[in-house]
Amino acid sequence: MNCTTGDHCGPPIWYQFPECALVPYGFVFYFGVKVLNLAVGTPCNVLVMWKIATKKSDASTCDIFIFNLAILDAYFCLMTPVDMVNRMLLGDSGIWYFQRFAYGLKDLAPLFLVCICLDRYMAVVHPVLFTTIRDNMIRIGISIVVWGLILAYGFAMCILGVMKVNDIFSGVILFAFAVMVFCNISIIWVLSRSVMGKEEMHPVKKRALKMVLIILAIIVTNYLPPVALMPFASHYSFVTFNCEITISAYSFMDLSCSIEPLVYITKMEFAGRCCMWSLCNKSHDVQV
């Protein structure tokens, strides 16, 4: 998805590799996602940040993580014009450093999604323990650590190139995907068991279960493709892997820049005081 050499020599080629000239459709999809992120993801992420920053009451414990995730996604969306112009017109090797830095930040952005999922998991599965760790200073400290990891990775990708940090990215994505799926499945299991033998689920829990299912679907859609394809990279030809599979899989991952804030905004509009990822709001709403 990025320039793998650090030097983009010769005439710019919007499909990145000359071999991709025969099958450029993956890159067409890639640029379509980029335009969507710029047009939809940028204002939505700014709106998310504004909503969280202007909250006067009923702040959610996961708002800190959502706010930081929105910053990363907004920055990545705003890099779209730079990315597209350099790929299609300039081919400047210096600008590629900034592009790789932006992709480095996006690659590890799922760490904040992991924090949100873990926060929600504790609120639902371990509500008693959750009440003892509601202090936002804990979450600010965690956010600082995550930012340190993300910035370090971004600078490493910027300086060393994509291939040098590819193993780190693969490990982080596998870890993040496993944790997010585990947390969401655990929440669904607990909520489902809490209504066994009852005719109706409490409205708060019903909204929470619905949102958890939506988020699980988003996680699978956005992050499963790269996770599923990584172990089989050596089985594909260069053209198939680099011109079709990789670019399409990572485009799905980039779509999270638009989907995540839209889910948050929708949740704010239709569920009022509930937080984006449900159940990480107040302990009395999540006890089962």
CSV table of N, CA, C and O in Angstrom, one decimal, residues 19-138:
chain,number,residue,atom,x,y,z
A,19,GLU,N,3.9,-3.5,-12.7
A,19,GLU,CA,3.2,-4.8,-13.0
A,19,GLU,C,1.7,-4.7,-12.8
A,19,GLU,O,1.0,-5.5,-13.2
A,20,CYS,N,1.3,-3.7,-12.0
A,20,CYS,CA,-0.1,-3.5,-11.7
A,20,CYS,C,-0.9,-2.9,-12.8
A,20,CYS,O,-2.2,-2.7,-12.7
A,21,ALA,N,-0.3,-2.5,-13.9
A,21,ALA,CA,-0.9,-1.8,-15.0
A,21,ALA,C,-2.1,-2.7,-15.6
A,21,ALA,O,-3.1,-2.2,-16.0
A,22,LEU,N,-1.9,-4.0,-15.5
A,22,LEU,CA,-2.9,-4.9,-16.1
A,22,LEU,C,-4.1,-5.1,-15.2
A,22,LEU,O,-5.2,-5.4,-15.6
A,23,VAL,N,-3.9,-4.9,-13.9
A,23,VAL,CA,-5.0,-5.1,-12.9
A,23,VAL,C,-5.0,-3.9,-11.9
A,23,VAL,O,-4.7,-4.1,-10.7
A,24,PRO,N,-5.4,-2.8,-12.4
A,24,PRO,CA,-5.4,-1.6,-11.5
A,24,PRO,C,-6.6,-1.4,-10.6
A,24,PRO,O,-6.7,-0.4,-9.9
A,25,TYR,N,-7.5,-2.4,-10.7
A,25,TYR,CA,-8.8,-2.2,-10.0
A,25,TYR,C,-8.7,-2.1,-8.5
A,25,TYR,O,-9.5,-1.4,-7.9
A,26,GLY,N,-7.8,-2.8,-7.9
A,26,GLY,CA,-7.6,-2.7,-6.5
A,26,GLY,C,-7.2,-1.2,-6.1
A,26,GLY,O,-7.7,-0.7,-5.1
A,27,PHE,N,-6.4,-0.6,-6.9
A,27,PHE,CA,-6.0,0.8,-6.6
A,27,PHE,C,-7.2,1.8,-6.9
A,27,PHE,O,-7.2,2.8,-6.3
A,28,VAL,N,-8.1,1.4,-7.9
A,28,VAL,CA,-9.2,2.2,-8.1
A,28,VAL,C,-10.1,2.2,-6.8
A,28,VAL,O,-10.6,3.3,-6.3
A,29,PHE,N,-10.3,1.0,-6.2
A,29,PHE,CA,-11.0,0.9,-5.0
A,29,PHE,C,-10.3,1.7,-3.8
A,29,PHE,O,-11.0,2.4,-3.0
A,30,TYR,N,-9.0,1.6,-3.8
A,30,TYR,CA,-8.2,2.2,-2.8
A,30,TYR,C,-8.4,3.8,-2.8
A,30,TYR,O,-8.7,4.4,-1.8
A,31,PHE,N,-8.3,4.4,-4.0
A,31,PHE,CA,-8.5,5.8,-4.1
A,31,PHE,C,-10.0,6.2,-3.9
A,31,PHE,O,-10.2,7.3,-3.3
A,32,GLY,N,-10.9,5.3,-4.2
A,32,GLY,CA,-12.3,5.6,-3.8
A,32,GLY,C,-12.5,5.7,-2.3
A,32,GLY,O,-13.2,6.6,-1.8
A,33,VAL,N,-11.8,4.8,-1.6
A,33,VAL,CA,-11.9,4.8,-0.1
A,33,VAL,C,-11.2,6.1,0.4
A,33,VAL,O,-11.7,6.7,1.3
A,34,LYS,N,-10.1,6.5,-0.2
A,34,LYS,CA,-9.4,7.7,0.2
A,34,LYS,C,-10.4,8.9,0.1
A,34,LYS,O,-10.4,9.7,1.0
A,35,VAL,N,-11.1,9.0,-1.0
A,35,VAL,CA,-12.0,10.1,-1.3
A,35,VAL,C,-13.1,10.1,-0.3
A,35,VAL,O,-13.5,11.1,0.3
A,36,LEU,N,-13.6,8.9,0.0
A,36,LEU,CA,-14.7,8.7,1.0
A,36,LEU,C,-14.3,9.2,2.3
A,36,LEU,O,-15.0,9.9,3.0
A,37,ASN,N,-13.1,8.8,2.7
A,37,ASN,CA,-12.6,9.2,4.0
A,37,ASN,C,-12.4,10.7,4.1
A,37,ASN,O,-12.7,11.3,5.2
A,38,LEU,N,-11.9,11.3,3.1
A,38,LEU,CA,-11.8,12.8,3.1
A,38,LEU,C,-13.1,13.5,3.2
A,38,LEU,O,-13.3,14.4,4.0
A,39,ALA,N,-14.1,13.0,2.4
A,39,ALA,CA,-15.4,13.7,2.4
A,39,ALA,C,-16.3,13.4,3.6
A,39,ALA,O,-17.0,14.2,4.0
A,40,VAL,N,-16.2,12.1,4.1
A,40,VAL,CA,-17.1,11.7,5.2
A,40,VAL,C,-16.3,11.6,6.5
A,40,VAL,O,-16.7,12.1,7.5
A,41,GLY,N,-15.2,10.9,6.4
A,41,GLY,CA,-14.4,10.7,7.7
A,41,GLY,C,-13.9,11.9,8.4
A,41,GLY,O,-14.0,12.0,9.6
A,42,THR,N,-13.4,12.9,7.6
A,42,THR,CA,-12.8,14.1,8.2
A,42,THR,C,-13.9,14.9,9.0
A,42,THR,O,-13.7,15.1,10.2
A,43,PRO,N,-15.0,15.3,8.4
A,43,PRO,CA,-16.0,16.0,9.2
A,43,PRO,C,-16.6,15.2,10.3
A,43,PRO,O,-16.9,15.7,11.4
A,44,CYS,N,-16.8,13.9,10.1
A,44,CYS,CA,-17.4,13.0,11.2
A,44,CYS,C,-16.4,12.9,12.4
A,44,CYS,O,-16.9,13.0,13.5
A,45,ASN,N,-15.1,12.8,12.1
A,45,ASN,CA,-14.2,12.7,13.2
A,45,ASN,C,-14.1,14.0,14.0
A,45,ASN,O,-13.9,14.0,15.2
A,46,VAL,N,-14.1,15.1,13.2
A,46,VAL,CA,-14.1,16.4,13.9
A,46,VAL,C,-15.3,16.6,14.7
A,46,VAL,O,-15.2,17.1,15.9
A,47,LEU,N,-16.5,16.2,14.2
A,47,LEU,CA,-17.7,16.2,15.0
A,47,LEU,C,-17.6,15.4,16.3
A,47,LEU,O,-18.1,15.8,17.3
A,48,VAL,N,-17.0,14.2,16.2
A,48,VAL,CA,-16.9,13.3,17.3
A,48,VAL,C,-16.0,14.1,18.4
A,48,VAL,O,-16.4,14.1,19.6
A,49,MET,N,-14.9,14.6,18.0
A,49,MET,CA,-14.0,15.3,18.9
A,49,MET,C,-14.8,16.5,19.6
A,49,MET,O,-14.7,16.8,20.8
A,50,TRP,N,-15.6,17.2,18.8
A,50,TRP,CA,-16.3,18.4,19.3
A,50,TRP,C,-17.4,17.9,20.3
A,50,TRP,O,-17.5,18.5,21.4
A,51,LYS,N,-18.1,16.8,20.0
A,51,LYS,CA,-19.1,16.3,20.9
A,51,LYS,C,-18.5,15.9,22.2
A,51,LYS,O,-19.1,16.2,23.3
A,52,ILE,N,-17.4,15.2,22.2
A,52,ILE,CA,-16.8,14.8,23.4
A,52,ILE,C,-16.2,15.9,24.2
A,52,ILE,O,-16.3,16.0,25.4
A,53,ALA,N,-15.5,16.9,23.5
A,53,ALA,CA,-14.9,18.0,24.2
A,53,ALA,C,-16.0,19.0,24.8
A,53,ALA,O,-15.6,19.6,25.8
A,54,THR,N,-17.2,19.0,24.3
A,54,THR,CA,-18.2,19.9,24.8
A,54,THR,C,-19.2,19.2,25.7
A,54,THR,O,-20.1,19.9,26.2
A,55,LYS,N,-18.9,18.0,26.1
A,55,LYS,CA,-19.8,17.3,27.0
A,55,LYS,C,-19.7,18.0,28.4
A,55,LYS,O,-18.6,18.1,28.9
A,56,LYS,N,-20.8,18.3,29.0
A,56,LYS,CA,-20.8,18.9,30.3
A,56,LYS,C,-21.1,17.9,31.4
A,56,LYS,O,-20.8,18.2,32.5
A,57,SER,N,-21.7,16.8,31.0
A,57,SER,CA,-22.1,15.8,32.0
A,57,SER,C,-22.2,14.4,31.3
A,57,SER,O,-22.1,14.3,30.1
A,58,ASP,N,-22.3,13.4,32.1
A,58,ASP,CA,-22.5,12.1,31.7
A,58,ASP,C,-21.4,11.6,30.8
A,58,ASP,O,-21.6,10.9,29.7
A,59,ALA,N,-20.2,12.0,31.1
A,59,ALA,CA,-19.0,11.6,30.3
A,59,ALA,C,-18.8,10.1,30.4
A,59,ALA,O,-19.0,9.5,31.5
A,60,SER,N,-18.4,9.5,29.4
A,60,SER,CA,-18.2,8.0,29.4
A,60,SER,C,-16.7,7.8,29.7
A,60,SER,O,-15.9,8.5,29.4
A,61,THR,N,-16.5,6.6,30.3
A,61,THR,CA,-15.1,6.2,30.6
A,61,THR,C,-14.3,6.0,29.4
A,61,THR,O,-13.1,6.1,29.4
A,62,CYS,N,-14.9,5.7,28.3
A,62,CYS,CA,-14.2,5.4,27.1
A,62,CYS,C,-14.1,6.6,26.1
A,62,CYS,O,-13.5,6.5,25.0
A,63,ASP,N,-14.6,7.7,26.6
A,63,ASP,CA,-14.5,8.9,25.7
A,63,ASP,C,-13.1,9.4,25.5
A,63,ASP,O,-12.8,9.9,24.4
A,64,ILE,N,-12.2,9.2,26.4
A,64,ILE,CA,-10.8,9.5,26.2
A,64,ILE,C,-10.2,8.7,25.1
A,64,ILE,O,-9.5,9.3,24.2
A,65,PHE,N,-10.5,7.4,25.0
A,65,PHE,CA,-9.9,6.6,24.0
A,65,PHE,C,-10.6,6.9,22.6
A,65,PHE,O,-9.9,7.0,21.6
A,66,ILE,N,-11.9,7.2,22.6
A,66,ILE,CA,-12.6,7.6,21.4
A,66,ILE,C,-12.1,8.9,20.8
A,66,ILE,O,-11.9,9.0,19.6
A,67,PHE,N,-11.8,9.8,21.7
A,67,PHE,CA,-11.3,11.1,21.3
A,67,PHE,C,-9.9,11.0,20.7
A,67,PHE,O,-9.7,11.6,19.6
A,68,ASN,N,-9.0,10.2,21.3
A,68,ASN,CA,-7.7,10.0,20.7
A,68,ASN,C,-7.8,9.2,19.3
A,68,ASN,O,-7.0,9.5,18.4
A,69,LEU,N,-8.7,8.3,19.3
A,69,LEU,CA,-8.9,7.5,18.0
A,69,LEU,C,-9.4,8.5,16.9
A,69,LEU,O,-8.9,8.4,15.8
A,70,ALA,N,-10.2,9.4,17.3
A,70,ALA,CA,-10.8,10.4,16.3
A,70,ALA,C,-9.7,11.3,15.8
A,70,ALA,O,-9.6,11.7,14.6
A,71,ILE,N,-8.7,11.7,16.7
A,71,ILE,CA,-7.6,12.5,16.3
A,71,ILE,C,-6.8,11.8,15.2
A,71,ILE,O,-6.4,12.4,14.2
A,72,LEU,N,-6.4,10.5,15.5
A,72,LEU,CA,-5.6,9.7,14.5
A,72,LEU,C,-6.4,9.6,13.2
A,72,LEU,O,-5.8,9.7,12.1
A,73,ASP,N,-7.7,9.3,13.3
A,73,ASP,CA,-8.4,9.0,12.0
A,73,ASP,C,-8.6,10.3,11.2
A,73,ASP,O,-8.5,10.3,10.0
A,74,ALA,N,-8.8,11.5,11.9
A,74,ALA,CA,-8.9,12.7,11.2
A,74,ALA,C,-7.6,13.1,10.6
A,74,ALA,O,-7.6,13.6,9.4
A,75,TYR,N,-6.5,12.9,11.2
A,75,TYR,CA,-5.2,13.2,10.6
A,75,TYR,C,-5.0,12.4,9.4
A,75,TYR,O,-4.5,12.9,8.3
A,76,PHE,N,-5.3,11.1,9.5
A,76,PHE,CA,-5.1,10.2,8.3
A,76,PHE,C,-6.0,10.6,7.2
A,76,PHE,O,-5.6,10.6,6.0
A,77,CYS,N,-7.2,11.0,7.5
A,77,CYS,CA,-8.1,11.5,6.4
A,77,CYS,C,-7.6,12.8,5.7
A,77,CYS,O,-7.7,12.9,4.5
A,78,LEU,N,-7.1,13.7,6.5
A,78,LEU,CA,-6.5,14.9,6.0
A,78,LEU,C,-5.3,14.7,5.2
A,78,LEU,O,-4.9,15.6,4.4
A,79,MET,N,-4.6,13.6,5.3
A,79,MET,CA,-3.4,13.3,4.5
A,79,MET,C,-3.8,12.8,3.1
A,79,MET,O,-2.9,12.7,2.3
A,80,THR,N,-5.1,12.6,2.8
A,80,THR,CA,-5.5,12.1,1.6
A,80,THR,C,-5.1,13.0,0.4
A,80,THR,O,-4.5,12.4,-0.6
A,81,PRO,N,-5.3,14.3,0.4
A,81,PRO,CA,-4.8,15.1,-0.8
A,81,PRO,C,-3.3,14.9,-1.0
A,81,PRO,O,-2.9,14.8,-2.2
A,82,VAL,N,-2.5,14.9,0.1
A,82,VAL,CA,-1.1,14.8,-0.1
A,82,VAL,C,-0.7,13.4,-0.7
A,82,VAL,O,0.1,13.3,-1.6
A,83,ASP,N,-1.4,12.4,-0.2
A,83,ASP,CA,-1.1,11.0,-0.7
A,83,ASP,C,-1.5,10.9,-2.2
A,83,ASP,O,-0.7,10.4,-3.0
A,84,MET,N,-2.7,11.4,-2.5
A,84,MET,CA,-3.1,11.2,-3.9
A,84,MET,C,-2.3,12.1,-4.9
A,84,MET,O,-2.0,11.6,-6.0
A,85,VAL,N,-2.0,13.3,-4.5
A,85,VAL,CA,-1.2,14.2,-5.4
A,85,VAL,C,0.2,13.6,-5.6
A,85,VAL,O,0.7,13.6,-6.7
A,86,ASN,N,0.8,13.1,-4.5
A,86,ASN,CA,2.1,12.6,-4.7
A,86,ASN,C,2.2,11.3,-5.5
A,86,ASN,O,3.1,11.0,-6.2
A,87,ARG,N,1.1,10.5,-5.3
A,87,ARG,CA,1.1,9.2,-6.0
A,87,ARG,C,0.9,9.4,-7.5
A,87,ARG,O,1.5,8.8,-8.4
A,88,MET,N,0.0,10.3,-7.8
A,88,MET,CA,-0.5,10.5,-9.2
A,88,MET,C,0.2,11.6,-10.0
A,88,MET,O,0.3,11.5,-11.2
A,89,LEU,N,0.9,12.5,-9.3
A,89,LEU,CA,1.5,13.6,-10.0
A,89,LEU,C,3.0,13.9,-9.7
A,89,LEU,O,3.8,14.0,-10.6
A,90,LEU,N,3.3,13.9,-8.4
A,90,LEU,CA,4.6,14.4,-8.1
A,90,LEU,C,5.6,13.2,-8.0
A,90,LEU,O,6.7,13.3,-8.5
A,91,GLY,N,5.3,12.2,-7.2
A,91,GLY,CA,6.3,11.1,-7.0
A,91,GLY,C,7.5,11.6,-6.3
A,91,GLY,O,8.6,11.1,-6.5
A,92,ASP,N,7.3,12.6,-5.4
A,92,ASP,CA,8.5,13.1,-4.6
A,92,ASP,C,8.9,12.2,-3.5
A,92,ASP,O,8.0,11.8,-2.6
A,93,SER,N,10.1,11.8,-3.4
A,93,SER,CA,10.6,10.9,-2.4
A,93,SER,C,10.5,11.5,-1.0
A,93,SER,O,10.3,10.8,0.0
A,94,GLY,N,10.7,12.8,-0.9
A,94,GLY,CA,10.6,13.4,0.4
A,94,GLY,C,9.2,13.4,1.0
A,94,GLY,O,9.0,13.2,2.2
A,95,ILE,N,8.2,13.6,0.1
A,95,ILE,CA,6.8,13.5,0.6
A,95,ILE,C,6.5,12.1,1.0
A,95,ILE,O,5.6,11.9,1.9
A,96,TRP,N,7.1,11.1,0.5
A,96,TRP,CA,6.8,9.7,0.9
A,96,TRP,C,7.1,9.5,2.3
A,96,TRP,O,6.5,8.7,3.0
A,97,TYR,N,8.1,10.3,2.9
A,97,TYR,CA,8.3,10.1,4.3
A,97,TYR,C,7.1,10.5,5.1
A,97,TYR,O,6.8,9.8,6.1
A,98,PHE,N,6.5,11.6,4.8
A,98,PHE,CA,5.3,12.0,5.5
A,98,PHE,C,4.1,11.0,5.3
A,98,PHE,O,3.3,10.8,6.2
A,99,GLN,N,4.0,10.5,4.1
A,99,GLN,CA,3.0,9.5,3.8
A,99,GLN,C,3.2,8.2,4.6
A,99,GLN,O,2.2,7.7,5.2
A,100,ARG,N,4.4,7.8,4.7
A,100,ARG,CA,4.7,6.6,5.5
A,100,ARG,C,4.5,6.8,7.0
A,100,ARG,O,4.0,6.0,7.7
A,101,PHE,N,4.8,8.1,7.5
A,101,PHE,CA,4.5,8.4,8.9
A,101,PHE,C,3.0,8.3,9.1
A,101,PHE,O,2.5,7.8,10.1
A,102,ALA,N,2.2,8.9,8.2
A,102,ALA,CA,0.7,8.8,8.4
A,102,ALA,C,0.2,7.4,8.4
A,102,ALA,O,-0.7,7.0,9.2
A,103,TYR,N,0.7,6.6,7.5
A,103,TYR,CA,0.3,5.2,7.5
A,103,TYR,C,0.8,4.4,8.7
A,103,TYR,O,0.1,3.5,9.2
A,104,GLY,N,1.9,4.8,9.3
A,104,GLY,CA,2.4,4.2,10.5
A,104,GLY,C,1.4,4.5,11.7
A,104,GLY,O,1.1,3.6,12.5
A,105,LEU,N,0.9,5.8,11.7
A,105,LEU,CA,0.0,6.1,12.8
A,105,LEU,C,-1.3,5.3,12.6
A,105,LEU,O,-1.9,4.8,13.6
A,106,LYS,N,-1.8,5.2,11.3
A,106,LYS,CA,-3.0,4.5,11.1
A,106,LYS,C,-2.9,3.0,11.4
A,106,LYS,O,-3.8,2.4,11.9
A,107,ASP,N,-1.7,2.4,11.1
A,107,ASP,CA,-1.5,1.0,11.3
A,107,ASP,C,-1.7,0.6,12.8
A,107,ASP,O,-2.2,-0.5,13.1
A,108,LEU,N,-1.3,1.5,13.7
A,108,LEU,CA,-1.4,1.2,15.1
A,108,LEU,C,-2.5,1.8,15.8
A,108,LEU,O,-2.7,1.7,17.0
A,109,ALA,N,-3.4,2.6,15.0
A,109,ALA,CA,-4.6,3.2,15.6
A,109,ALA,C,-5.5,2.1,16.3
A,109,ALA,O,-6.2,2.5,17.2
A,110,PRO,N,-5.5,0.9,15.8
A,110,PRO,CA,-6.4,-0.1,16.4
A,110,PRO,C,-6.1,-0.3,17.9
A,110,PRO,O,-6.9,-0.9,18.6
A,111,LEU,N,-4.9,0.1,18.4
A,111,LEU,CA,-4.6,0.0,19.8
A,111,LEU,C,-5.6,0.8,20.6
A,111,LEU,O,-5.9,0.3,21.7
A,112,PHE,N,-6.1,1.9,20.2
A,112,PHE,CA,-7.1,2.6,20.9
A,112,PHE,C,-8.4,1.9,20.9
A,112,PHE,O,-9.2,2.0,21.8
A,113,LEU,N,-8.7,1.2,19.7
A,113,LEU,CA,-9.9,0.4,19.7
A,113,LEU,C,-9.8,-0.7,20.6
A,113,LEU,O,-10.9,-1.1,21.3
A,114,VAL,N,-8.7,-1.3,20.8
A,114,VAL,CA,-8.4,-2.3,21.8
A,114,VAL,C,-8.7,-1.8,23.2
A,114,VAL,O,-9.4,-2.5,24.0
A,115,CYS,N,-8.3,-0.6,23.5
A,115,CYS,CA,-8.5,0.0,24.8
A,115,CYS,C,-10.0,0.2,25.1
A,115,CYS,O,-10.5,0.0,26.2
A,116,ILE,N,-10.7,0.6,24.0
A,116,ILE,CA,-12.2,0.8,24.1
A,116,ILE,C,-12.9,-0.5,24.4
A,116,ILE,O,-13.7,-0.6,25.3
A,117,CYS,N,-12.5,-1.5,23.7
A,117,CYS,CA,-13.1,-2.9,23.9
A,117,CYS,C,-12.8,-3.4,25.3
A,117,CYS,O,-13.7,-4.0,25.9
A,118,LEU,N,-11.6,-3.2,25.7
A,118,LEU,CA,-11.2,-3.7,27.1
A,118,LEU,C,-12.0,-3.0,28.1
A,118,LEU,O,-12.4,-3.5,29.2
A,119,ASP,N,-12.1,-1.6,27.9
A,119,ASP,CA,-12.9,-0.8,28.9
A,119,ASP,C,-14.3,-1.4,29.0
A,119,ASP,O,-14.9,-1.5,30.1
A,120,ARG,N,-14.9,-1.6,27.8
A,120,ARG,CA,-16.3,-2.1,27.8
A,120,ARG,C,-16.4,-3.5,28.4
A,120,ARG,O,-17.3,-3.9,29.1
A,121,TYR,N,-15.4,-4.4,28.1
A,121,TYR,CA,-15.3,-5.7,28.6
A,121,TYR,C,-15.3,-5.7,30.1
A,121,TYR,O,-16.0,-6.5,30.8
A,122,MET,N,-14.5,-4.9,30.7
A,122,MET,CA,-14.4,-4.8,32.2
A,122,MET,C,-15.8,-4.3,32.7
A,122,MET,O,-16.2,-4.8,33.8
A,123,ALA,N,-16.4,-3.4,32.1
A,123,ALA,CA,-17.7,-2.8,32.6
A,123,ALA,C,-18.8,-3.9,32.6
A,123,ALA,O,-19.6,-3.9,33.5
A,124,VAL,N,-18.7,-4.8,31.6
A,124,VAL,CA,-19.8,-5.8,31.5
A,124,VAL,C,-19.5,-7.1,32.2
A,124,VAL,O,-20.3,-7.6,33.0
A,125,VAL,N,-18.3,-7.6,32.0
A,125,VAL,CA,-17.9,-8.9,32.5
A,125,VAL,C,-17.5,-8.8,34.0
A,125,VAL,O,-17.7,-9.7,34.8
A,126,HIS,N,-16.8,-7.7,34.3
A,126,HIS,CA,-16.3,-7.5,35.7
A,126,HIS,C,-16.8,-6.2,36.3
A,126,HIS,O,-15.9,-5.3,36.5
A,127,PRO,N,-18.1,-6.0,36.4
A,127,PRO,CA,-18.6,-4.7,36.8
A,127,PRO,C,-18.1,-4.2,38.2
A,127,PRO,O,-17.9,-3.0,38.4
A,128,VAL,N,-17.9,-5.2,39.1
A,128,VAL,CA,-17.5,-4.8,40.5
A,128,VAL,C,-16.0,-4.2,40.4
A,128,VAL,O,-15.7,-3.1,41.0
A,129,LEU,N,-15.2,-4.9,39.7
A,129,LEU,CA,-13.8,-4.4,39.5
A,129,LEU,C,-13.8,-3.1,38.7
A,129,LEU,O,-13.0,-2.2,39.0
A,130,PHE,N,-14.7,-3.0,37.8
A,130,PHE,CA,-14.7,-1.8,37.0
A,130,PHE,C,-15.0,-0.6,37.8
A,130,PHE,O,-14.4,0.5,37.5
A,131,THR,N,-15.8,-0.7,38.8
A,131,THR,CA,-16.1,0.5,39.6
A,131,THR,C,-14.9,1.0,40.4
A,131,THR,O,-14.9,2.2,40.8
A,132,THR,N,-13.9,0.2,40.5
A,132,THR,CA,-12.7,0.6,41.3
A,132,THR,C,-11.6,1.2,40.3
A,132,THR,O,-10.6,1.8,40.8
A,133,ILE,N,-11.9,1.1,39.0
A,133,ILE,CA,-10.9,1.7,38.1
A,133,ILE,C,-11.5,2.7,37.1
A,133,ILE,O,-11.2,2.7,36.0
A,134,ARG,N,-12.5,3.4,37.6
A,134,ARG,CA,-13.2,4.4,36.8
A,134,ARG,C,-12.4,5.7,36.7
A,134,ARG,O,-12.9,6.6,36.0
A,135,ASP,N,-11.4,5.9,37.4
A,135,ASP,CA,-10.6,7.1,37.4
A,135,ASP,C,-10.1,7.4,36.0
A,135,ASP,O,-9.3,6.6,35.4
A,136,ASN,N,-10.4,8.6,35.5
A,136,ASN,CA,-9.9,8.9,34.1
A,136,ASN,C,-8.4,9.1,34.0
A,136,ASN,O,-7.9,9.0,32.9
A,137,MET,N,-7.8,9.4,35.2
A,137,MET,CA,-6.3,9.5,35.1
A,137,MET,C,-5.6,8.2,34.7
A,137,MET,O,-4.6,8.2,34.0
A,138,ILE,N,-6.3,7.1,35.0
A,138,ILE,CA,-5.7,5.8,34.5
A,138,ILE,C,-5.8,5.7,33.0
A,138,ILE,O,-4.8,5.3,32.4
